[in-house]
Short mmCIF file of C-alpha atoms in Angstrom, two decimals:
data_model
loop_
_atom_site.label_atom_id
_atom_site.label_comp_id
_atom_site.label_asym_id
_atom_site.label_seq_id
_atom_site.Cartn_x
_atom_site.Cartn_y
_atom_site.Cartn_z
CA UNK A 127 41.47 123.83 142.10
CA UNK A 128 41.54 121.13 139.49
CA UNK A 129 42.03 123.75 136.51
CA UNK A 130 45.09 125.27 138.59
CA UNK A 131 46.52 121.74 138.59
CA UNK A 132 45.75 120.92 134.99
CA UNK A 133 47.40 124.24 134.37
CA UNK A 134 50.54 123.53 136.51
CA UNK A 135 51.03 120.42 134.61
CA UNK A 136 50.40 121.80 131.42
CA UNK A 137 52.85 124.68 131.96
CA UNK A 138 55.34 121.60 133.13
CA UNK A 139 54.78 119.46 130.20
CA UNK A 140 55.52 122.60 128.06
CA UNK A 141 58.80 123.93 129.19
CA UNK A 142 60.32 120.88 129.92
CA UNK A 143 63.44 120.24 127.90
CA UNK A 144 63.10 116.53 127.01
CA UNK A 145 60.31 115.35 124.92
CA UNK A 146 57.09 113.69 126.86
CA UNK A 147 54.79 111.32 125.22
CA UNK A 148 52.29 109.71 126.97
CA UNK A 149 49.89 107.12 125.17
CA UNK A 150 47.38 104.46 126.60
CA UNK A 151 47.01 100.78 126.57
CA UNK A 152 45.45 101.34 122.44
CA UNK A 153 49.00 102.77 121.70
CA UNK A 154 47.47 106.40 120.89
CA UNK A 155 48.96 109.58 121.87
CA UNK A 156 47.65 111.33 124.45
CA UNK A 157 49.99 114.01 125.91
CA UNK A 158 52.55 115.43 122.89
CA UNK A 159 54.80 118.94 124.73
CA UNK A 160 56.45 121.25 122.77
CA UNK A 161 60.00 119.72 122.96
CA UNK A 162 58.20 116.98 120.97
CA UNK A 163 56.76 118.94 118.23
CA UNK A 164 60.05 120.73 118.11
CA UNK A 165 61.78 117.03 117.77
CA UNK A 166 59.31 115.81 115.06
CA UNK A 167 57.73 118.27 113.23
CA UNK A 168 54.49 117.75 114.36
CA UNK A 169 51.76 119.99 116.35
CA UNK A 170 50.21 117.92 119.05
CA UNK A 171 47.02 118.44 117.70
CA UNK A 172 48.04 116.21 114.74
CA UNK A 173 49.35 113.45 116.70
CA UNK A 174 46.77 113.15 119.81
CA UNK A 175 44.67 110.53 119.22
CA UNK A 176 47.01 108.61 116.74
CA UNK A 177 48.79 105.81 117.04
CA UNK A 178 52.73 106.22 118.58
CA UNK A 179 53.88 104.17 115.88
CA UNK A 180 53.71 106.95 113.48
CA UNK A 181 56.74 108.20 115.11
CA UNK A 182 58.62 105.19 114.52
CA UNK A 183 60.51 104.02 111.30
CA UNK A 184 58.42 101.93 109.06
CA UNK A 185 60.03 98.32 109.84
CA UNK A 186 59.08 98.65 113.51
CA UNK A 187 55.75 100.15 113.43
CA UNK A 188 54.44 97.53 112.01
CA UNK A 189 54.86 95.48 114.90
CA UNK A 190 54.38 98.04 117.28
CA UNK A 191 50.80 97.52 118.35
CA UNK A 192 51.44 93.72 118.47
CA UNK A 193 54.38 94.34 121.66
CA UNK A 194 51.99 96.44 123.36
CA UNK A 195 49.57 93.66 123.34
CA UNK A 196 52.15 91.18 124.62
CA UNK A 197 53.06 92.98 127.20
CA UNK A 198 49.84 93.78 128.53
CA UNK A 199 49.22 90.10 128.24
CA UNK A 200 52.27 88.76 129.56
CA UNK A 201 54.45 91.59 131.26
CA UNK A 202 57.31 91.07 129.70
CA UNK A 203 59.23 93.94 129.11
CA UNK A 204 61.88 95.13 126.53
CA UNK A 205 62.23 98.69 126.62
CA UNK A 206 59.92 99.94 129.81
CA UNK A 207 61.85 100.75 133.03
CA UNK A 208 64.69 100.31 130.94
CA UNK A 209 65.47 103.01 128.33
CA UNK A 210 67.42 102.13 125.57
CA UNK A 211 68.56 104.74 122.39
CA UNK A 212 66.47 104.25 119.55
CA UNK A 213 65.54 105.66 115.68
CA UNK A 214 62.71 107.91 115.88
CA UNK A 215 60.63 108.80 112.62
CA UNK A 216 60.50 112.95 112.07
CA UNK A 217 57.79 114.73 109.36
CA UNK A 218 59.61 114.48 106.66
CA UNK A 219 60.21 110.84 107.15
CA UNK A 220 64.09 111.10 107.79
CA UNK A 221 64.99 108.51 111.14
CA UNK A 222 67.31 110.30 113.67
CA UNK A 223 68.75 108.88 116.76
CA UNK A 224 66.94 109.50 120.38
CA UNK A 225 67.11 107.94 123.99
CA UNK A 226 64.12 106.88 125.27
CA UNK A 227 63.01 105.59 128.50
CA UNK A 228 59.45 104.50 129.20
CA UNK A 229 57.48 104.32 132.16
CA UNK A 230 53.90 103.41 133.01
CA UNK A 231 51.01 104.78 135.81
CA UNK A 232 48.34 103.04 136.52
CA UNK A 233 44.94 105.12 135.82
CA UNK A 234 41.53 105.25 136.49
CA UNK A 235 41.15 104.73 132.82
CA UNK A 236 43.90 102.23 132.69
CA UNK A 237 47.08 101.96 132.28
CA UNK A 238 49.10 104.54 130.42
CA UNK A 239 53.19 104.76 128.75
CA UNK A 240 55.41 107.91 129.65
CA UNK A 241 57.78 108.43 127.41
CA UNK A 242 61.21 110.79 128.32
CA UNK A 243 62.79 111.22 124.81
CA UNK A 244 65.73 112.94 124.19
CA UNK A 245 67.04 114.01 120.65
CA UNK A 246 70.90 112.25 120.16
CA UNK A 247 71.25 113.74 116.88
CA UNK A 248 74.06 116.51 118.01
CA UNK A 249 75.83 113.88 120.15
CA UNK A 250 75.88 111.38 117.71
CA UNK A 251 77.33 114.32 114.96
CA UNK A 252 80.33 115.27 117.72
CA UNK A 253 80.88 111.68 117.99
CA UNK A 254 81.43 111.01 114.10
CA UNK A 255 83.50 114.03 114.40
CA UNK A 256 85.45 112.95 116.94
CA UNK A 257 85.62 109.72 115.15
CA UNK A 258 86.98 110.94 112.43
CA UNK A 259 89.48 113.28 113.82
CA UNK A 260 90.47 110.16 115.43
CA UNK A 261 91.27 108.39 112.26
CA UNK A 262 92.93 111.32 111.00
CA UNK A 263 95.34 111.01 113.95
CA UNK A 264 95.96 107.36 113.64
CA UNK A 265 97.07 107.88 110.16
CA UNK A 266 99.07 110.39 110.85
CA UNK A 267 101.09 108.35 112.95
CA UNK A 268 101.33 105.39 110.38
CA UNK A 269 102.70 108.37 108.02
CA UNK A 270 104.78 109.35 110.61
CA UNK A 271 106.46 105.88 111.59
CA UNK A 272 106.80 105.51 107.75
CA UNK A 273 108.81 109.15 107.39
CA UNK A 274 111.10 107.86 110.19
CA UNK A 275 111.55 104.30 107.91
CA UNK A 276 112.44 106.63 104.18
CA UNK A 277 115.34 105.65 103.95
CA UNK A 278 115.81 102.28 104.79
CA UNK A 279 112.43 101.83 102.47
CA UNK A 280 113.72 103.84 99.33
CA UNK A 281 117.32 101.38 99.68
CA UNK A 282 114.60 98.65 100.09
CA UNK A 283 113.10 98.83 97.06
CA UNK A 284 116.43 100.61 95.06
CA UNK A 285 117.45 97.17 95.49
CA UNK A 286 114.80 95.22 92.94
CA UNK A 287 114.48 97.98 91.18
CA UNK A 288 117.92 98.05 90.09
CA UNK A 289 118.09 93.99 89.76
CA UNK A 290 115.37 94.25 87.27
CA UNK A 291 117.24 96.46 85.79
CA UNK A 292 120.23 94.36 84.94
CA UNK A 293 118.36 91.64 84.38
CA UNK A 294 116.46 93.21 81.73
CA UNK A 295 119.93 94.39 80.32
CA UNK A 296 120.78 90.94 80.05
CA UNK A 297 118.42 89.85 78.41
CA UNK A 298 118.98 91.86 75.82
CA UNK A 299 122.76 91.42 75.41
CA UNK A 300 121.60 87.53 75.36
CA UNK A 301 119.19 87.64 72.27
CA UNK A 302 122.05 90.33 70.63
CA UNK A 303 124.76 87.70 71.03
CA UNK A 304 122.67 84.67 70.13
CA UNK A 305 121.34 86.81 66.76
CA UNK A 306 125.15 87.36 65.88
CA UNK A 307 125.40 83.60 66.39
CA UNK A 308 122.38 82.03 65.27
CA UNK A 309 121.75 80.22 68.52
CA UNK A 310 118.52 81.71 69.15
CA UNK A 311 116.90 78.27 70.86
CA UNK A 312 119.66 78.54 73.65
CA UNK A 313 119.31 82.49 74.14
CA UNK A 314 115.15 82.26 74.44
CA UNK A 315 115.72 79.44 77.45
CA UNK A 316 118.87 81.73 79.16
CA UNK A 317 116.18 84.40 78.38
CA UNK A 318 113.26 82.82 79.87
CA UNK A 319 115.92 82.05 83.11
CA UNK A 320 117.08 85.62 83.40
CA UNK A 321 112.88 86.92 83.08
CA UNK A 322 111.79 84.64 85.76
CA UNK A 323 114.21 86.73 87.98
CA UNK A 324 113.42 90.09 87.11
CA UNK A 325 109.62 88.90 87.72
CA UNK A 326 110.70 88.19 91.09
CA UNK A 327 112.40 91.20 92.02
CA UNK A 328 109.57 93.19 90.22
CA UNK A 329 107.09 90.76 92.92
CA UNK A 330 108.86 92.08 95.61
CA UNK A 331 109.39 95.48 94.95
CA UNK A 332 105.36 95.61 94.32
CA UNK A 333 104.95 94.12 97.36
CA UNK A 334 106.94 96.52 99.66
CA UNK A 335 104.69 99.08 98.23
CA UNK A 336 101.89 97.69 98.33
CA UNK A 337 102.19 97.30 102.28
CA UNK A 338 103.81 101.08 102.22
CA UNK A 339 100.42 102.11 100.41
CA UNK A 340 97.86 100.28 102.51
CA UNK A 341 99.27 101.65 105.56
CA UNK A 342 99.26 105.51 104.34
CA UNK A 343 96.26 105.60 101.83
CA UNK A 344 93.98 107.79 103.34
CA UNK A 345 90.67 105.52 104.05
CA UNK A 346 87.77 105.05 106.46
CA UNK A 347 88.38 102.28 109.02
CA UNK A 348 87.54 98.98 108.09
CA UNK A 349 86.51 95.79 110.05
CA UNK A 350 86.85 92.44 108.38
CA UNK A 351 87.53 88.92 109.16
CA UNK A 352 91.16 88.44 108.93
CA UNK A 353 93.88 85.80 110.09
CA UNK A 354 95.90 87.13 112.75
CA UNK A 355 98.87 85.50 112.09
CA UNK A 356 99.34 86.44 108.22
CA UNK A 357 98.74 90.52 108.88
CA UNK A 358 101.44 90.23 111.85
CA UNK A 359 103.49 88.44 109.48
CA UNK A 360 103.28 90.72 106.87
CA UNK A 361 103.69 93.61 109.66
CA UNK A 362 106.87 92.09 110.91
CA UNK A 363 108.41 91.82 107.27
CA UNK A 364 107.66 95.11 106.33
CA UNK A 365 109.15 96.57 109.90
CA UNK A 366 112.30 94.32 109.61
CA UNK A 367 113.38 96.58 106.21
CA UNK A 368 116.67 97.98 107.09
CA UNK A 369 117.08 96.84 110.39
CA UNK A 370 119.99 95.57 112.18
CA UNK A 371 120.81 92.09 110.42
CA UNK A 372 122.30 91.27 113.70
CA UNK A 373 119.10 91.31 115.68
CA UNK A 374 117.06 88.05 115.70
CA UNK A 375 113.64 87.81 114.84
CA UNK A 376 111.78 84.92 116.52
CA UNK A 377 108.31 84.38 114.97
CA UNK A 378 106.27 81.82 117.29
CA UNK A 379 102.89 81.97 115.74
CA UNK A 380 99.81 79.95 117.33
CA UNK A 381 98.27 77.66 114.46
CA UNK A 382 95.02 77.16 114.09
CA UNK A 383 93.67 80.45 115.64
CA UNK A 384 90.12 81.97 115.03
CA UNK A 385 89.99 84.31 112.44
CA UNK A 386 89.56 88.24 114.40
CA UNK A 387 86.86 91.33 112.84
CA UNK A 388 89.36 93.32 113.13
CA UNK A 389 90.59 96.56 111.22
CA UNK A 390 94.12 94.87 109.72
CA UNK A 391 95.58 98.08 108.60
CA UNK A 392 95.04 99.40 112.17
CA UNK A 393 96.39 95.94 114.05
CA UNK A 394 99.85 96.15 111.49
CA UNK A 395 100.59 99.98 112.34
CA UNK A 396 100.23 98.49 116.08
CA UNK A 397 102.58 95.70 115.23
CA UNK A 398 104.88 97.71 113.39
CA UNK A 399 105.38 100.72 116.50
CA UNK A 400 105.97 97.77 118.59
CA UNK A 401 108.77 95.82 116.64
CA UNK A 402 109.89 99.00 116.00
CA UNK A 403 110.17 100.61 119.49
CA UNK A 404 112.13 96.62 120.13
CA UNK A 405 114.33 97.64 117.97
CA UNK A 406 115.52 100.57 119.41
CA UNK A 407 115.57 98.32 123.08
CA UNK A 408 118.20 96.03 121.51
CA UNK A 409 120.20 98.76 119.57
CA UNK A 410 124.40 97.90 119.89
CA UNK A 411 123.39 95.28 122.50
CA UNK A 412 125.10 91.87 121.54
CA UNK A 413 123.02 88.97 121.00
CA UNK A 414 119.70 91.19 120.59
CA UNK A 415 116.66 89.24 119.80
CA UNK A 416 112.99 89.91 119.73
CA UNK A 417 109.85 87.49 120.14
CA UNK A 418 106.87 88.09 117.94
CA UNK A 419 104.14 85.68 119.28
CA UNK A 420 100.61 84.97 118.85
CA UNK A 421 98.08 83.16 121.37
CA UNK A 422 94.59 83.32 122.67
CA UNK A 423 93.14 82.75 125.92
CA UNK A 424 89.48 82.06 126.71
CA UNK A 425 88.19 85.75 125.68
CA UNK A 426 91.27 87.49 122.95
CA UNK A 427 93.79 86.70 120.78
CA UNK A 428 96.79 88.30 122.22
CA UNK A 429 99.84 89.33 120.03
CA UNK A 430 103.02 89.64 121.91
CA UNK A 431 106.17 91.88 121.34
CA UNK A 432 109.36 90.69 123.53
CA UNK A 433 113.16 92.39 123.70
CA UNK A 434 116.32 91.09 125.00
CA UNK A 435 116.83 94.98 126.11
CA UNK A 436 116.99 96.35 129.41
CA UNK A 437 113.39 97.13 130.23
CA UNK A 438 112.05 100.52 130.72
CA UNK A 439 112.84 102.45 133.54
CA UNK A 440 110.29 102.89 136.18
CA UNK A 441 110.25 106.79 135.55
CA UNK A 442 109.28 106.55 132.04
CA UNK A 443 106.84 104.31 132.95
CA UNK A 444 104.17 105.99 133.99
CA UNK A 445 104.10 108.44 131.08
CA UNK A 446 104.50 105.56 128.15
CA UNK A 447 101.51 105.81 126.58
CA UNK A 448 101.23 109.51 126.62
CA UNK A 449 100.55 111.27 123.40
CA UNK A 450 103.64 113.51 122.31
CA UNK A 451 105.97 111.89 125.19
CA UNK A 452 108.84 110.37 123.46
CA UNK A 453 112.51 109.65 124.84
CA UNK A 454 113.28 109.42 120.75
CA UNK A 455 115.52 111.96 118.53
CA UNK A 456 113.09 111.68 115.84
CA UNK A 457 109.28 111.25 116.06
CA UNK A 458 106.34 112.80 117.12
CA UNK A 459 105.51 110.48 120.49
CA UNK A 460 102.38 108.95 119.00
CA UNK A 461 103.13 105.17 118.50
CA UNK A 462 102.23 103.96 121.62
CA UNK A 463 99.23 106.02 122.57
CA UNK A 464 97.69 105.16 119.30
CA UNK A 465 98.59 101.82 119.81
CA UNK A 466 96.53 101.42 122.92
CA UNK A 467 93.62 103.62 121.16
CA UNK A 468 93.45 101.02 118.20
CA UNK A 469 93.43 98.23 120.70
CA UNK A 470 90.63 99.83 122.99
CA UNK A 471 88.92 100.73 119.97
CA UNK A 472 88.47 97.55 119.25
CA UNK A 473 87.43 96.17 122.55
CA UNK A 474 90.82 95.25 123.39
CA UNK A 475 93.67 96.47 125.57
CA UNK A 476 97.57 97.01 125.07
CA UNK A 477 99.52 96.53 128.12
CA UNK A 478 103.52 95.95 129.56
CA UNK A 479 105.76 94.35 131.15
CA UNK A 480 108.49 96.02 131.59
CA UNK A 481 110.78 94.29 132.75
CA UNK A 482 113.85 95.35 134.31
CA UNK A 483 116.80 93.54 136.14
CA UNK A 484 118.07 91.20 133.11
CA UNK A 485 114.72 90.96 131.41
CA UNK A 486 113.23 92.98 128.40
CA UNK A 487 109.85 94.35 127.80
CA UNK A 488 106.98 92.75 126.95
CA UNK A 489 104.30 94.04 125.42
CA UNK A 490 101.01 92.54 124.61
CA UNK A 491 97.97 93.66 122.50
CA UNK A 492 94.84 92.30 123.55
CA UNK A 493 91.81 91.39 120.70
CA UNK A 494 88.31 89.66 121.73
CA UNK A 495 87.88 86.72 119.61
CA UNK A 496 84.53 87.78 119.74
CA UNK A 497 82.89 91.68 118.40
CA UNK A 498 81.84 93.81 121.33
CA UNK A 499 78.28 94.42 118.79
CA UNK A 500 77.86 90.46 119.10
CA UNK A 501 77.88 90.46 122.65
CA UNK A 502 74.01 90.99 122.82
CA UNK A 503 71.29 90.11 125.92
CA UNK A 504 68.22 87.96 124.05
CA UNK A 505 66.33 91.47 124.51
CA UNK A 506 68.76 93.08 122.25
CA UNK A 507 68.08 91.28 119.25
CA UNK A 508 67.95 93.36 115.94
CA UNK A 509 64.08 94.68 115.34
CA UNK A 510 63.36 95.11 118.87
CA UNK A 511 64.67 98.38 119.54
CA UNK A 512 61.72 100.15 119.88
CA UNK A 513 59.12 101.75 122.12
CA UNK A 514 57.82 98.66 123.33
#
């Protein structure tokens, strides 16, 4: 009866999807299936009888044996009853990614680990796929929002372009007239006066590309500590180019705020559909105006957008942050669904007011002041992700 059992539970063991490890209270390897030798490399008979932590990368395994031996002293548990994704250790020594959960049985010959293992590596490819089609997208829009802008840009920058020009032009007139004269002392300071301009103008014109350029350079995304106020400023300039000189720009900035890890490039192209989109709200109104502010509460920074236009209407509402629903001429829909994307993305929200009855929208961007990867248990700390 016993070798029908064994039998049963061999034939179990074997076709079962996920890997199965059991080892006992020494750490060694007892029970290795066939989803595990397809997941590592190995033949069970080269494991059995080793030590687990052979499956683990190096800078764990080391302490491996040492968090068995704590536990057994002191039951306190990390990983068991828990499950938690992990870095196994294949063969050929490359780590992939796997989600393990651990139980334990009491035996006769004490007390042994089951471990359910399941190979993440496909997942975790489709996500970094997705990831990156994701990016794509979000640039896209930033090229798109900047194809609607052409032409106020190019008569942007025509502008210092063609001041440096004339300034340059003067110049030389200045030292031509001075060397018919002989007054060459008083045409190098006019000089010198009429250069300081044309570096100016050149300043500015390198600027306005400079912001054109970060925001359509095709790049990975990129998290770093930033000041929220100076990227929103610098997102409100460059979104102001060719605008309605009539509209007011209100810029009521919070001093003093904690610097974000945030993706900048990714925050601007939010700020810039959003001033951008007020815009259009206050278009031939008289008296339009539009509040950029910044705050924080106890958990985000928050980066407001507020119009003096009529609100949205309660049946465009409930499609606004649809992808490819736009109530524009020109555009592609995208701005405010990869708005809210780069927000969530980032542990944040973007949500509206909208207003209505003698009030403008309001829109708000939400950004914790503090990484969702710092928000850690004491259990999570790095090095202990392992098969405790």
């Amino acid at each position: 009866m016993g070798s029908v059992s064994d039998a049963r539970w061999a034939s179990i063991l074997n076709t079962a999807v996920d890997g199965i490890i059991v080892i006992d209270e020494q750490a060694r390897i007892m029970i290795f299936n066939r989803a595990c030798e397809r997941m590592f490399g190995f033949a069970a008979e080269e494991v059995v009888g080793r030590n687990v932590a052979m499956l683990m990368p190096p800078e764990h395994a080391a302490d491996h044996d040492a968090y068995v031996e704590g536990y057994m002293r002191t039951g306190h548990r990390r990983i068991i009853g828990i499950g938690r994704e992990v870095r196994a250790r294949h063969r050929d020594g490359t780590l992939f990614p796997i989600d393990l959960s651990v139980g334990e049985a009491p035996t006769p010959d004490g007390r042994q680990f089951v471990g359910i293992l399941r190979d993440l590596t496909s997942r975790k490819d489709a996500e970094r796929r997705l990831n990156e089609l994701q990016a794509d997208l979000i640039r896209l829009a930033r090229v798109s929002a900047l194809d609607e802008m052409g032409s106020a840009l190019a008569h942007e920058l025509n502008q210092p372009l063609t001041a440096i020009m004339l300034y340059l032009q003067a110049v030389g007139r200045e030292f031509a007239r001075a060397k018919e004269m002989g007054h060459t002392a008083e045409a190098d300071a006019r000089a010198d006066a009429i250069l300081e301009k044309a570096r100016r103008e050149a300043h500015r014109a390198g600027s306005i590309i400079q912001r054109i350029r970060s925001l359509v350079e095709k790049r990975a995304p990129e998290r770093k500590e930033v000041e929220l106020n100076t990227i929103v400023d610098d997102a409100v300039d460059l979104t102001i180019i060719g605008q309605d000189r009539n509209v007011t720009i209100v810029r009521d900035y919070q001093a003093g705020l904690p610097t974000l890890r945030i993706d900048p490039v990714q925050i601007q192209q939010v700020v810039v559909n959003l001033v951008r989109n007020a815009y259009e709200a206050v278009k031939g109104r008289r008296g339009g105006r539009i509040v950029v502010s910044t705050s924080q509460d106890d958990r985000h920074a928050l980066v407001a957008i507020e119009d003096s236009g009529p609100g949205i209407p309660r049946e465009v509402l409930t499609d606004l942050f649809q992808a490819f629903k736009t109530g524009k001429r020109s555009g592609m829909g995208l701005g405010l669904a990869i708005s809210r994307t780069i927000a969530q993305n980032h542990g944040g929200d973007l949500s509206v007011d909208p207003g209505g009855e003698g009030r403008g929208a309001r829109f708000v961007v939400r950004l914790p002041l503090r990484p969702q990867d710092e928000e850690r248990t004491e259990d999570d700390e790095p090095g202990e992700t392992r098969a405790d």
